[in-house]
Amino acid sequence: MKSVKKSSKKQDQPIPPYPKDYQVNKIYLDAVSSFSTLKKIADHLSGVFDSKEICREIVNTLANDFGMEYCSIMLIDDEKGLLVRQAGFAGCATNKGKGYMNQTFNIGEGVAGIVAKTNEPIMISDTEEDERFLRLPASVKVKSPLVPPYIIEW
């Protein structure tokens, strides 16, 4: 019987990082962070039934936990067939004016209106180059928004 000699050279070399392992770890950490944020929102909203207050808490928590510069939530007013801004966050800028909250958009109008109509998320890399993005007077310049649909029945 022959004896097989193992080379110690191979064992001394560092193990290279594997991109797949890194990606799995990142997905796991992102999921944990997301669940932590969802739990924080749920804890804060225990016993809250006002939709505007719920939207404000969600916007503030998301903005703080994920370091967003700008975040807003719009809901569909089924009776009027409009999309209505319920809450917004814009970093250090204030968007509390009468023209900002309760601002309405037609379903299909602008990025948020398109998302409301299609129930498909939209990510824009540069608002200056995308004609779907509505340029409205605002205290914040939005450069690359991610607009996901959230469908909740209540």
mmCIF file of C-alpha atoms in Angstrom:
data_model
loop_
_atom_site.group_PDB
_atom_site.id
_atom_site.type_symbol
_atom_site.label_atom_id
_atom_site.label_comp_id
_atom_site.label_asym_id
_atom_site.label_seq_id
_atom_site.Cartn_x
_atom_site.Cartn_y
_atom_site.Cartn_z
ATOM 1 C CA MET A 1 0.000 0.000 0.000
ATOM 2 C CA LYS A 2 1.347 3.407 -1.010
ATOM 3 C CA SER A 3 1.256 6.236 1.428
ATOM 4 C CA VAL A 4 0.059 9.578 0.159
ATOM 5 C CA LYS A 5 2.031 12.554 1.369
ATOM 6 C CA LYS A 6 -0.003 15.730 1.814
ATOM 7 C CA SER A 7 1.651 18.976 0.923
ATOM 8 C CA SER A 8 1.785 21.452 3.777
ATOM 9 C CA LYS A 9 2.272 24.265 1.275
ATOM 10 C CA LYS A 10 -1.383 24.312 0.272
ATOM 11 C CA GLN A 11 -2.573 24.393 3.904
ATOM 12 C CA ASP A 12 -0.459 27.456 4.715
ATOM 13 C CA GLN A 13 -2.095 29.608 2.032
ATOM 14 C CA PRO A 14 -4.990 31.843 3.107
ATOM 15 C CA ILE A 15 -8.431 30.866 1.905
ATOM 16 C CA PRO A 16 -9.661 33.367 -0.667
ATOM 17 C CA PRO A 17 -12.979 35.079 0.005
ATOM 18 C CA TYR A 18 -15.842 33.548 -1.913
ATOM 19 C CA PRO A 19 -18.207 36.054 -3.565
ATOM 20 C CA LYS A 20 -21.163 33.702 -3.121
ATOM 21 C CA ASP A 21 -20.576 33.487 0.644
ATOM 22 C CA TYR A 22 -20.274 37.266 0.825
ATOM 23 C CA GLN A 23 -23.527 37.709 -1.103
ATOM 24 C CA VAL A 24 -25.376 35.239 1.134
ATOM 25 C CA ASN A 25 -24.041 36.991 4.246
ATOM 26 C CA LYS A 26 -25.055 40.413 2.883
ATOM 27 C CA ILE A 27 -28.565 39.165 2.053
ATOM 28 C CA TYR A 28 -28.839 37.738 5.577
ATOM 29 C CA LEU A 29 -27.679 40.979 7.219
ATOM 30 C CA ASP A 30 -30.014 43.055 5.033
ATOM 31 C CA ALA A 31 -32.936 40.778 5.964
ATOM 32 C CA VAL A 32 -32.141 41.035 9.685
ATOM 33 C CA SER A 33 -31.954 44.813 9.373
ATOM 34 C CA SER A 34 -35.268 44.912 7.513
ATOM 35 C CA PHE A 35 -36.999 42.709 10.095
ATOM 36 C CA SER A 36 -35.573 44.857 12.875
ATOM 37 C CA THR A 37 -37.008 47.953 11.197
ATOM 38 C CA LEU A 38 -40.389 46.258 10.690
ATOM 39 C CA LYS A 39 -40.478 45.246 14.355
ATOM 40 C CA LYS A 40 -39.615 48.796 15.407
ATOM 41 C CA ILE A 41 -42.464 50.152 13.264
ATOM 42 C CA ALA A 42 -44.903 47.560 14.625
ATOM 43 C CA ASP A 43 -43.906 48.358 18.223
ATOM 44 C CA HIS A 44 -44.410 52.101 17.685
ATOM 45 C CA LEU A 45 -47.767 51.622 16.004
ATOM 46 C CA SER A 46 -49.354 49.312 18.533
ATOM 47 C CA GLY A 47 -52.862 50.696 19.052
ATOM 48 C CA VAL A 48 -52.551 53.437 16.381
ATOM 49 C CA PHE A 49 -55.424 53.524 13.896
ATOM 50 C CA ASP A 50 -54.970 56.882 12.132
ATOM 51 C CA SER A 51 -53.588 56.265 8.614
ATOM 52 C CA LYS A 52 -51.644 59.556 8.484
ATOM 53 C CA GLU A 53 -49.969 58.843 11.818
ATOM 54 C CA ILE A 54 -49.101 55.319 10.644
ATOM 55 C CA CYS A 55 -47.595 56.726 7.432
ATOM 56 C CA ARG A 56 -45.575 59.367 9.352
ATOM 57 C CA GLU A 57 -44.110 56.730 11.673
ATOM 58 C CA ILE A 58 -43.227 54.421 8.777
ATOM 59 C CA VAL A 59 -41.553 57.246 6.824
ATOM 60 C CA ASN A 60 -39.535 58.479 9.806
ATOM 61 C CA THR A 61 -38.391 54.984 10.812
ATOM 62 C CA LEU A 62 -37.417 54.007 7.268
ATOM 63 C CA ALA A 63 -35.556 57.272 6.721
ATOM 64 C CA ASN A 64 -33.650 56.956 9.998
ATOM 65 C CA ASP A 65 -32.868 53.233 9.801
ATOM 66 C CA PHE A 66 -31.802 53.241 6.161
ATOM 67 C CA GLY A 67 -30.236 56.708 5.980
ATOM 68 C CA MET A 68 -32.632 57.978 3.337
ATOM 69 C CA GLU A 69 -32.375 61.596 2.288
ATOM 70 C CA TYR A 70 -35.971 61.649 1.125
ATOM 71 C CA CYS A 71 -38.912 59.359 1.708
ATOM 72 C CA SER A 72 -42.669 59.719 1.292
ATOM 73 C CA ILE A 73 -45.781 57.574 1.339
ATOM 74 C CA MET A 74 -48.763 58.080 -0.927
ATOM 75 C CA LEU A 75 -52.078 56.270 -0.656
ATOM 76 C CA ILE A 76 -54.803 55.788 -3.234
ATOM 77 C CA ASP A 77 -58.053 57.595 -2.493
ATOM 78 C CA ASP A 78 -60.491 55.066 -3.978
ATOM 79 C CA GLU A 79 -63.426 57.491 -3.970
ATOM 80 C CA LYS A 80 -61.604 60.171 -5.978
ATOM 81 C CA GLY A 81 -59.293 57.855 -7.915
ATOM 82 C CA LEU A 82 -56.232 59.902 -6.883
ATOM 83 C CA LEU A 83 -52.887 59.212 -5.273
ATOM 84 C CA VAL A 84 -52.499 61.359 -2.107
ATOM 85 C CA ARG A 85 -49.228 62.085 -0.289
ATOM 86 C CA GLN A 86 -49.743 61.163 3.373
ATOM 87 C CA ALA A 87 -46.298 61.669 4.908
ATOM 88 C CA GLY A 88 -42.823 62.735 3.904
ATOM 89 C CA PHE A 89 -39.275 63.050 5.187
ATOM 90 C CA ALA A 90 -36.604 65.224 3.608
ATOM 91 C CA GLY A 91 -33.577 65.137 5.897
ATOM 92 C CA CYS A 92 -32.983 68.518 7.463
ATOM 93 C CA ALA A 93 -35.377 70.247 5.065
ATOM 94 C CA THR A 94 -38.957 70.690 6.169
ATOM 95 C CA ASN A 95 -41.842 69.682 3.961
ATOM 96 C CA LYS A 96 -44.691 70.557 6.283
ATOM 97 C CA GLY A 97 -46.283 73.210 4.112
ATOM 98 C CA LYS A 98 -49.931 72.948 3.119
ATOM 99 C CA GLY A 99 -48.927 72.307 -0.481
ATOM 100 C CA TYR A 100 -46.783 69.298 0.348
ATOM 101 C CA MET A 101 -48.959 67.050 2.491
ATOM 102 C CA ASN A 102 -52.161 65.889 0.860
ATOM 103 C CA GLN A 103 -50.710 66.731 -2.548
ATOM 104 C CA THR A 104 -52.606 64.685 -5.146
ATOM 105 C CA PHE A 105 -51.582 62.975 -8.358
ATOM 106 C CA ASN A 106 -53.580 61.139 -10.990
ATOM 107 C CA ILE A 107 -53.114 57.394 -11.166
ATOM 108 C CA GLY A 108 -50.586 56.909 -13.987
ATOM 109 C CA GLU A 109 -49.093 60.410 -13.528
ATOM 110 C CA GLY A 110 -45.392 60.582 -12.659
ATOM 111 C CA VAL A 111 -43.362 57.723 -11.259
ATOM 112 C CA ALA A 112 -45.540 57.162 -8.167
ATOM 113 C CA GLY A 113 -48.694 57.276 -10.286
ATOM 114 C CA ILE A 114 -47.269 54.731 -12.727
ATOM 115 C CA VAL A 115 -46.321 52.436 -9.830
ATOM 116 C CA ALA A 116 -49.835 52.813 -8.395
ATOM 117 C CA LYS A 117 -51.312 51.877 -11.759
ATOM 118 C CA THR A 118 -49.028 48.926 -12.591
ATOM 119 C CA ASN A 119 -48.137 47.614 -9.096
ATOM 120 C CA GLU A 120 -44.561 47.262 -10.399
ATOM 121 C CA PRO A 121 -41.550 48.949 -8.732
ATOM 122 C CA ILE A 122 -39.573 51.593 -10.603
ATOM 123 C CA MET A 123 -35.966 52.602 -9.971
ATOM 124 C CA ILE A 124 -34.591 55.655 -11.729
ATOM 125 C CA SER A 125 -30.853 56.259 -11.890
ATOM 126 C CA ASP A 126 -31.113 59.926 -12.930
ATOM 127 C CA THR A 127 -34.325 61.959 -12.701
ATOM 128 C CA GLU A 128 -32.884 64.571 -15.066
ATOM 129 C CA GLU A 129 -32.836 61.969 -17.841
ATOM 130 C CA ASP A 130 -36.181 60.274 -17.156
ATOM 131 C CA GLU A 131 -39.355 61.923 -18.454
ATOM 132 C CA ARG A 132 -41.584 59.877 -16.129
ATOM 133 C CA PHE A 133 -40.317 61.867 -13.132
ATOM 134 C CA LEU A 134 -42.410 64.935 -12.327
ATOM 135 C CA ARG A 135 -40.354 67.987 -11.445
ATOM 136 C CA LEU A 136 -42.256 69.770 -8.710
ATOM 137 C CA PRO A 137 -41.182 72.698 -6.554
ATOM 138 C CA ALA A 138 -39.542 71.067 -3.529
ATOM 139 C CA SER A 139 -36.953 71.772 -0.898
ATOM 140 C CA VAL A 140 -35.042 68.643 -1.915
ATOM 141 C CA LYS A 141 -33.638 67.627 -5.279
ATOM 142 C CA VAL A 142 -34.403 63.944 -5.888
ATOM 143 C CA LYS A 143 -31.696 62.277 -8.007
ATOM 144 C CA SER A 144 -32.359 58.520 -8.085
ATOM 145 C CA PRO A 145 -35.604 57.334 -6.502
ATOM 146 C CA LEU A 146 -36.729 53.784 -5.853
ATOM 147 C CA VAL A 147 -40.526 53.599 -5.886
ATOM 148 C CA PRO A 148 -41.974 50.262 -4.731
ATOM 149 C CA PRO A 149 -45.693 49.493 -4.504
ATOM 150 C CA TYR A 150 -47.063 48.408 -1.144
ATOM 151 C CA ILE A 151 -50.525 46.914 -1.316
ATOM 152 C CA ILE A 152 -52.338 46.863 2.009
ATOM 153 C CA GLU A 153 -56.046 46.390 2.429
ATOM 154 C CA TRP A 154 -57.684 47.944 5.523
#
